[in-house]
Short mmCIF file of C-alpha atoms and ligand atoms in Angstrom, two decimals:
data_model
loop_
_atom_site.label_atom_id
_atom_site.label_comp_id
_atom_site.label_asym_id
_atom_site.label_seq_id
_atom_site.Cartn_x
_atom_site.Cartn_y
_atom_site.Cartn_z
CA MET G 6 -0.05 0.07 0.03
CA THR G 7 1.35 3.54 -0.92
CA ALA G 8 1.51 6.19 1.35
CA CYS G 9 -0.47 8.62 -0.63
CA ALA G 10 -3.32 6.19 -1.02
CA ALA G 11 -3.44 5.14 2.39
CA PRO G 12 -4.94 8.19 4.44
CA THR G 13 -8.42 7.62 2.74
CA LEU G 14 -8.44 4.09 4.35
CA LEU G 15 -7.88 5.28 7.83
CA PRO G 16 -11.06 5.59 10.08
CA ASP G 17 -11.84 9.12 10.82
CA GLU G 18 -10.79 8.80 14.58
CA ALA G 19 -7.09 7.57 13.74
CA GLY G 20 -6.46 10.01 10.83
CA ARG G 21 -7.67 12.76 12.79
CA PHE G 22 -5.64 12.13 15.65
CA LEU G 23 -2.41 11.42 14.00
CA ARG G 24 -2.94 14.62 11.65
CA LEU G 25 -3.53 16.33 15.10
CA TYR G 26 -0.43 14.74 16.96
CA HIS G 27 1.76 15.58 14.13
CA ALA G 28 0.70 19.05 13.76
CA GLU G 29 0.72 19.90 17.93
CA THR G 30 4.08 18.26 18.51
CA GLY G 31 5.80 19.38 14.88
CA THR G 32 6.89 15.79 14.69
CA PRO G 33 7.81 15.20 10.91
CA GLY G 34 6.73 12.32 8.62
CA LEU G 35 2.78 12.40 8.74
CA ASN G 36 2.15 10.75 5.31
CA HIS G 37 4.54 7.97 6.11
CA ARG G 38 2.60 7.11 9.36
CA LEU G 39 -0.75 7.56 8.04
CA GLY G 40 0.23 4.82 5.29
CA ARG G 41 1.66 2.71 8.52
CA ALA G 42 -1.64 2.99 10.43
CA ALA G 43 -3.72 1.83 7.51
CA THR G 44 -1.17 -1.19 6.78
CA GLU G 45 -1.82 -1.89 10.76
CA LEU G 46 -5.21 -1.85 11.34
CA ALA G 47 -5.95 -3.60 7.81
CA GLU G 48 -3.73 -6.26 9.27
CA GLN G 49 -4.34 -6.17 12.68
CA GLY G 50 -7.40 -4.54 13.13
CA ARG G 51 -6.00 -2.30 15.51
CA LEU G 52 -3.56 0.64 15.81
CA THR G 53 -0.50 0.59 17.79
CA LEU G 54 0.22 3.94 18.95
CA SER G 55 3.88 4.75 19.91
CA THR G 56 4.62 6.02 23.47
CA PRO G 57 4.74 9.78 22.11
CA GLU G 58 1.84 9.79 20.26
CA LEU G 59 -0.11 7.83 23.69
CA THR G 60 1.20 10.56 25.68
CA HIS G 61 0.19 13.47 23.64
CA GLY G 62 -3.37 11.51 23.41
CA ALA G 63 -3.79 11.30 27.07
CA LYS G 64 -3.18 15.08 27.22
CA VAL G 65 -5.37 16.36 25.00
CA ALA G 66 -8.06 13.78 26.47
CA TRP G 67 -7.35 15.78 29.76
CA ARG G 68 -7.54 19.10 27.94
CA ASN G 69 -10.64 18.06 26.11
CA SER G 70 -12.44 17.14 29.66
CA THR G 71 -15.40 19.31 29.62
CA ARG G 72 -15.91 18.72 33.70
CA CYS G 73 -12.21 19.64 34.52
CA VAL G 74 -11.59 22.95 36.09
CA GLY G 75 -8.18 22.14 36.25
CA ARG G 76 -6.83 21.11 32.48
CA GLY G 77 -4.93 24.10 32.09
CA TYR G 78 -1.85 21.69 33.22
CA TRP G 79 -2.55 19.62 30.49
CA PRO G 80 1.02 19.89 28.70
CA ALA G 81 2.70 19.15 32.17
CA LEU G 82 0.87 15.60 32.12
CA ALA G 83 3.36 12.41 32.14
CA LEU G 84 2.57 9.17 31.10
CA ARG G 85 3.70 5.91 32.39
CA ASP G 86 3.56 3.45 29.33
CA LEU G 87 2.48 0.00 30.95
CA ARG G 88 0.85 -1.39 27.73
CA HIS G 89 2.55 -4.78 28.29
CA VAL G 90 1.66 -4.85 32.21
CA ALA G 91 -1.53 -7.46 32.49
CA ASP G 92 -0.52 -9.72 35.72
CA PRO G 93 -2.34 -8.70 38.45
CA GLU G 94 0.48 -8.20 40.84
CA GLN G 95 2.47 -6.69 38.48
CA VAL G 96 -0.74 -4.05 38.06
CA PHE G 97 -1.01 -3.43 41.79
CA ALA G 98 2.86 -2.77 42.09
CA GLU G 99 2.92 -0.01 39.07
CA LEU G 100 0.04 1.47 41.34
CA LEU G 101 1.83 1.87 43.77
CA GLU G 102 4.49 3.54 41.80
CA HIS G 103 1.91 5.67 40.25
CA LEU G 104 1.14 6.95 44.00
CA GLU G 105 4.91 7.58 44.79
CA TYR G 106 5.62 9.53 41.64
CA ALA G 107 2.47 11.60 41.98
CA TRP G 108 3.06 12.28 45.73
CA ASN G 109 6.63 13.44 44.75
CA GLY G 110 7.17 14.40 48.79
CA GLY G 111 3.93 16.75 48.57
CA ARG G 112 4.68 18.61 45.26
CA LEU G 113 1.72 16.48 43.48
CA ARG G 114 2.74 15.57 40.02
CA PRO G 115 -0.25 15.03 37.21
CA VAL G 116 0.51 11.61 35.80
CA ILE G 117 -1.63 8.72 33.87
CA SER G 118 -0.38 5.21 33.89
CA VAL G 119 -1.90 3.11 30.88
CA PHE G 120 -2.01 -0.38 31.15
CA GLY G 121 -2.55 -3.40 28.25
CA PRO G 122 -6.24 -4.54 27.24
CA GLY G 123 -8.18 -6.93 29.40
CA VAL G 124 -7.13 -5.34 32.77
CA ARG G 125 -9.32 -3.07 34.80
CA VAL G 126 -9.24 -1.16 38.26
CA LEU G 127 -12.73 -1.66 39.91
CA ASN G 128 -12.17 0.72 42.05
CA PRO G 129 -13.79 4.21 41.07
CA GLN G 130 -10.57 6.03 42.48
CA ILE G 131 -7.38 4.12 43.94
CA ILE G 132 -7.73 5.59 47.29
CA ARG G 133 -11.49 5.03 48.58
CA TYR G 134 -12.94 4.99 52.20
CA ALA G 135 -15.23 2.27 53.24
CA ALA G 136 -19.12 2.55 54.21
CA TYR G 137 -20.12 0.39 57.06
CA PRO G 138 -24.07 0.60 57.51
CA GLN G 139 -25.37 0.88 60.88
CA ALA G 140 -28.65 0.14 62.37
CA GLY G 141 -31.28 3.04 61.93
CA GLY G 142 -29.77 3.95 58.76
CA LYS G 143 -26.60 5.50 59.80
CA VAL G 144 -23.43 4.98 57.90
CA VAL G 145 -19.81 4.99 59.47
CA GLY G 146 -17.20 6.02 56.52
CA ASP G 147 -18.04 7.52 53.09
CA PRO G 148 -21.37 6.50 52.15
CA GLN G 149 -20.68 7.24 48.50
CA ASN G 150 -18.77 3.84 48.72
CA LEU G 151 -21.83 1.54 50.34
CA GLU G 152 -21.93 -0.29 46.89
CA LEU G 153 -17.94 -0.38 46.39
CA THR G 154 -17.62 -1.90 50.08
CA ARG G 155 -20.47 -4.57 49.63
CA GLN G 156 -18.85 -5.87 46.59
CA LEU G 157 -15.43 -5.69 47.76
CA ARG G 158 -16.78 -7.80 50.91
CA ALA G 159 -18.34 -10.00 48.92
CA LEU G 160 -14.88 -10.86 46.91
CA GLY G 161 -13.65 -11.69 50.13
CA TRP G 162 -12.45 -8.51 51.53
CA PRO G 163 -13.38 -9.11 55.52
CA GLY G 164 -13.67 -5.56 56.50
CA GLY G 165 -11.56 -2.83 58.14
CA PRO G 166 -10.95 -1.54 61.65
CA GLY G 167 -14.29 0.44 61.37
CA THR G 168 -13.22 3.87 61.65
CA PRO G 169 -15.03 6.65 59.28
CA PHE G 170 -11.75 6.56 57.13
CA ASP G 171 -10.77 2.83 56.28
CA VAL G 172 -9.10 2.47 53.23
CA LEU G 173 -10.59 -0.10 50.76
CA PRO G 174 -8.61 -2.95 48.80
CA VAL G 175 -8.16 -2.38 45.42
CA ALA G 176 -9.77 -4.94 42.91
CA VAL G 177 -7.73 -5.54 40.05
CA GLN G 178 -9.28 -7.49 37.31
CA SER G 179 -7.37 -9.05 34.26
CA GLY G 180 -8.42 -11.99 32.11
CA GLY G 181 -11.71 -12.21 33.57
CA GLN G 182 -10.17 -13.08 37.64
CA VAL G 183 -10.18 -10.43 39.83
CA GLU G 184 -7.83 -9.99 42.96
CA LEU G 185 -7.76 -7.84 46.19
CA PHE G 186 -4.97 -5.77 47.23
CA THR G 187 -4.27 -3.94 50.24
CA LEU G 188 -2.67 -0.58 50.27
CA PRO G 189 0.12 -0.29 52.44
CA ALA G 190 -0.41 2.85 55.28
CA ALA G 191 2.71 4.13 53.89
CA ALA G 192 1.47 4.39 50.12
CA VAL G 193 -1.62 6.60 51.44
CA ARG G 194 -0.90 9.82 52.19
CA GLU G 195 -3.56 12.06 54.28
CA VAL G 196 -4.01 15.44 55.94
CA GLN G 197 -5.44 15.99 59.05
CA ILE G 198 -8.08 18.36 59.20
CA THR G 199 -7.43 21.41 61.60
CA HIS G 200 -8.43 24.88 61.41
CA PRO G 201 -6.00 28.14 61.91
CA THR G 202 -7.84 29.91 64.70
CA LEU G 203 -10.54 27.48 65.65
CA PRO G 204 -8.94 24.61 67.82
CA SER G 205 -12.21 22.30 67.93
CA VAL G 206 -11.94 21.69 64.45
CA ALA G 207 -9.24 18.91 64.96
CA ASP G 208 -11.55 17.32 67.42
CA LEU G 209 -13.81 16.54 64.83
CA GLY G 210 -11.20 14.04 63.45
CA LEU G 211 -11.35 14.48 60.31
CA LYS G 212 -8.76 13.82 57.39
CA TRP G 213 -8.68 13.34 53.57
CA HIS G 214 -6.21 11.59 51.46
CA ALA G 215 -3.98 13.72 49.61
CA LEU G 216 -4.06 12.29 46.01
CA PRO G 217 -7.38 11.61 43.85
CA VAL G 218 -6.59 8.93 41.58
CA VAL G 219 -9.53 8.35 38.98
CA SER G 220 -9.23 4.39 37.81
CA ASP G 221 -12.54 3.91 36.23
CA MET G 222 -12.74 5.72 33.21
CA ARG G 223 -11.69 4.67 29.95
CA LEU G 224 -9.08 6.58 27.91
CA GLU G 225 -9.89 6.95 24.15
CA VAL G 226 -6.91 7.95 21.54
CA ALA G 227 -7.11 7.38 17.71
CA GLY G 228 -10.16 5.40 17.91
CA GLU G 229 -8.42 2.81 20.86
CA SER G 230 -9.65 2.37 24.06
CA PHE G 231 -7.79 1.72 27.19
CA PRO G 232 -10.17 0.93 29.66
CA CYS G 233 -7.39 1.12 32.65
CA ALA G 234 -5.82 4.11 32.61
CA PRO G 235 -5.57 5.57 36.01
CA PHE G 236 -4.85 9.33 36.47
CA SER G 237 -4.29 12.02 39.14
CA GLY G 238 -3.54 15.71 39.51
CA TRP G 239 -4.27 17.34 42.86
CA TYR G 240 -7.55 18.38 44.96
CA LEU G 241 -9.05 21.45 44.38
CA GLN G 242 -10.47 22.64 48.29
CA THR G 243 -14.04 22.60 47.45
CA GLU G 244 -13.93 18.92 46.16
CA ILE G 245 -13.23 17.82 49.84
CA ALA G 246 -14.51 20.61 52.03
CA ALA G 247 -17.59 21.54 49.85
CA ARG G 248 -18.92 17.98 48.98
CA ASN G 249 -16.87 14.89 49.78
CA LEU G 250 -16.96 16.16 53.94
CA ALA G 251 -20.25 18.51 53.58
CA ASP G 252 -22.40 16.78 51.25
CA ALA G 253 -25.56 15.70 53.56
CA GLY G 254 -24.91 11.96 51.39
CA ARG G 255 -21.29 12.10 52.15
CA TYR G 256 -19.70 12.71 55.55
CA ASP G 257 -22.35 15.30 56.49
CA VAL G 258 -20.07 17.19 58.65
CA LEU G 259 -21.73 20.67 58.98
CA PRO G 260 -23.97 20.46 61.70
CA ARG G 261 -21.08 18.86 63.82
CA LEU G 262 -18.79 21.79 62.71
CA ALA G 263 -21.87 24.18 63.52
CA SER G 264 -21.66 23.39 67.21
CA ALA G 265 -18.13 23.01 67.63
CA MET G 266 -18.17 26.78 66.33
CA GLY G 267 -20.68 27.74 68.66
CA LEU G 268 -23.48 28.69 66.09
CA ASP G 269 -27.08 28.86 66.57
CA THR G 270 -28.34 25.94 64.73
CA ARG G 271 -32.19 26.60 65.41
CA SER G 272 -33.00 28.69 62.54
CA GLU G 273 -31.65 28.45 58.84
CA ARG G 274 -31.48 32.30 58.96
CA THR G 275 -28.58 32.32 60.79
CA LEU G 276 -26.69 30.89 57.88
CA TRP G 277 -24.96 28.43 60.22
CA ARG G 278 -24.55 26.00 57.52
CA ASP G 279 -22.84 28.25 54.86
CA ARG G 280 -20.51 29.73 58.20
CA ALA G 281 -19.45 26.01 58.77
CA LEU G 282 -18.87 25.68 55.09
CA LEU G 283 -16.73 28.27 54.74
CA GLU G 284 -14.81 27.69 57.74
CA LEU G 285 -14.48 24.07 56.76
CA ASN G 286 -13.39 25.27 53.43
CA VAL G 287 -10.59 27.49 55.02
CA ALA G 288 -9.52 24.39 57.37
CA VAL G 289 -8.74 22.22 54.48
CA LEU G 290 -6.72 24.91 52.77
CA HIS G 291 -4.98 25.41 55.98
CA SER G 292 -4.35 21.85 56.68
CA PHE G 293 -2.83 20.94 53.44
CA ASP G 294 -0.62 23.98 53.08
CA ALA G 295 0.76 23.35 56.62
CA ALA G 296 1.36 19.58 55.69
CA GLY G 297 3.36 21.01 52.56
CA VAL G 298 0.55 19.10 50.31
CA LYS G 299 -0.20 20.78 46.54
CA ILE G 300 -3.88 21.84 46.83
CA ASP G 301 -5.61 24.61 44.59
CA ASP G 302 -8.42 26.67 45.89
CA HIS G 303 -11.78 27.87 43.79
CA HIS G 304 -9.90 31.53 42.91
CA THR G 305 -6.67 30.84 41.61
CA VAL G 306 -7.83 27.80 39.86
CA THR G 307 -10.96 29.67 38.12
CA HIS G 308 -8.91 32.47 36.81
CA ARG G 309 -6.13 30.23 35.32
CA PHE G 310 -9.00 28.32 33.93
CA VAL G 311 -9.85 31.61 31.78
CA ARG G 312 -6.07 31.85 31.00
CA PHE G 313 -6.55 28.70 29.69
CA GLU G 314 -9.07 29.54 27.57
CA GLU G 315 -7.67 32.61 26.17
CA ARG G 316 -4.37 30.49 25.54
CA GLU G 317 -6.66 27.91 23.63
CA GLY G 318 -8.56 30.71 21.76
CA ARG G 319 -5.00 31.58 20.42
CA ALA G 320 -4.15 28.37 19.37
CA GLY G 321 -6.85 27.84 17.23
CA ARG G 322 -9.09 25.60 19.29
CA THR G 323 -12.70 25.91 20.93
CA VAL G 324 -12.63 25.24 24.59
CA TYR G 325 -15.74 23.20 25.57
CA GLY G 326 -17.18 22.65 28.79
CA ARG G 327 -19.94 22.22 31.51
CA TRP G 328 -20.53 25.03 33.22
CA SER G 329 -22.22 23.00 36.29
CA TRP G 330 -19.24 21.10 36.98
CA LEU G 331 -16.25 23.95 36.16
CA VAL G 332 -18.39 26.57 38.52
CA PRO G 333 -17.33 25.67 41.93
CA PRO G 334 -19.98 24.88 44.85
CA LEU G 335 -18.58 27.27 47.02
CA SER G 336 -19.15 31.45 46.16
CA PRO G 337 -19.55 30.72 42.47
CA ALA G 338 -20.79 34.12 41.68
CA LEU G 339 -17.39 35.31 43.15
CA THR G 340 -15.50 33.29 40.48
CA PRO G 341 -15.19 34.75 36.54
CA LEU G 342 -16.61 31.27 35.21
CA TRP G 343 -20.30 32.19 36.74
CA HIS G 344 -20.55 34.88 34.20
CA ARG G 345 -19.05 32.72 31.50
CA SER G 346 -21.15 30.26 29.21
CA TYR G 347 -20.28 26.72 27.77
CA THR G 348 -21.13 24.27 25.08
CA ASP G 349 -20.94 21.00 26.68
CA THR G 350 -19.68 18.60 23.44
CA GLU G 351 -17.39 15.72 23.86
CA VAL G 352 -14.71 15.55 21.74
CA THR G 353 -11.98 12.63 21.48
CA PRO G 354 -9.27 12.00 22.57
CA ASN G 355 -11.41 11.78 26.13
CA PHE G 356 -12.18 9.93 29.26
CA PHE G 357 -15.33 8.40 29.49
CA ALA G 358 -17.31 6.50 32.24
CA GLN G 359 -17.32 2.72 31.39
CA LEU G 360 -19.75 0.30 33.51
CA THR G 361 -18.16 -1.54 36.40
CA PRO G 362 -19.17 -5.47 35.87
CA TRP G 363 -20.58 -5.97 39.23
CA PRO G 364 -21.58 -8.31 40.83
CA ILE G 365 -18.12 -10.55 40.44
CA ALA G 366 -17.28 -13.61 41.40
CA PRO G 367 -14.79 -13.87 43.96
CA SER G 368 -11.78 -15.87 42.39
CA THR G 369 -9.09 -14.46 44.77
CA CYS G 370 -8.88 -12.21 47.95
CA THR G 371 -6.65 -10.53 50.36
CA PRO G 372 -6.18 -10.55 54.32
CA SER G 373 -6.71 -7.57 56.15
CA THR G 374 -2.96 -6.66 55.82
CA GLY G 375 0.05 -7.69 54.07
CA ALA G 376 0.42 -9.06 50.22
CA PRO G 377 -2.85 -10.54 48.36
CA LEU G 378 -3.53 -14.13 49.00
CA ARG G 379 -4.52 -16.62 46.11
CA SER G 380 -7.38 -18.99 46.52
CA ALA G 381 -6.17 -20.56 49.26
CA GLY G 382 -6.62 -18.00 52.04
CA CYS G 383 -10.04 -17.16 50.63
CA PRO G 384 -13.07 -17.83 52.85
CA PHE G 385 -15.00 -18.28 49.73
CA HIS G 386 -12.72 -21.31 48.45
N1 LIG W 8 -13.84 14.82 42.71
C1 LIG W 8 -13.30 13.50 43.42
C2 LIG W 8 -13.16 13.33 44.92
O1 LIG W 8 -13.18 14.36 45.38
C3 LIG W 8 -11.86 13.87 42.75
C4 LIG W 8 -12.27 13.94 41.15
C5 LIG W 8 -10.62 14.44 40.66
N2 LIG W 8 -10.20 15.80 40.92
C6 LIG W 8 -8.78 16.13 40.60
N3 LIG W 8 -8.66 17.33 41.69
N4 LIG W 8 -8.07 15.71 39.95
O2 LIG W 8 -12.43 12.69 45.32
#
């Protein structure tokens, strides 16, 4: 097949991405690459992207993520090319490496680890807190993870000590088998929440993990899918303080915080919820700063987003966005994004939600500490 005939035979997605890659990175040899891609697709039915191509694809996937207000840093994304890794133990070892690379002594680095086909991490994030239902409908832990906790227990997790912040094991699926792995405590960096001027906030015993590592989204580049491509950046304080700890359906700490602050909670009109919410945001920023862990605030990040839009405009690209996700849940009208509008269009490369195939029959499981245990030690065998 000749190089000039080939482009017409390429599926749109592949041709479009390769053109974008060569144009944006200034890499020569587009025609040759298009020809080779057409041959690969004709012969193997799939395209094998080079590491630089996949790296650029992942960066553009981040740039195209309509719900992400922090994506101005897309050129800084590092890619760990682990497409040859499919053995569950190796996958887990690489997840630990990901945490270490991303942590970087608190100066968090954005990174994505791309694994081979047939691998899935079933947890929505590498670090998630368990949920334990109590009599009377109360929940100890993060109610968002009730179903995840139930499924992991069905796979053989015996449960943790029962604190509100028990870290769940990681379920790695490969070739249809699922194995559970316990994260060593040292791999899970956490920040205890204290307040600069209200000592009673520390008594609430709140904390959160430093790294958000989203692990259940499918990366799509050039029409190729990567179902296991965990990625992480750093937190924006509102994610933790205005949602995870504050939502009535999550940790619901505002009533307790308000009494710790001595606020009058008898009437909504004292705005005790808003006052507690604000101080919780102050506390999370203060605690991460004091611990030397990178975190953004909603003023800085939204102004930076506007500069990202301007840069993209100069590069001749449209920024799509989902307004309801970009605008922060605290003081939204104080940020420049409140006054702007966005078109919510999904373009590729991008990250997509994918169904997690629960329930999964247990194949192996792990004790509450230490290395994974194969079938022999599992209560289901
Ligand atoms: N909102 C999610 C959480 O609170 C994390 C999503 C990704 N966030 C990020 N800053 N990269 O855990």
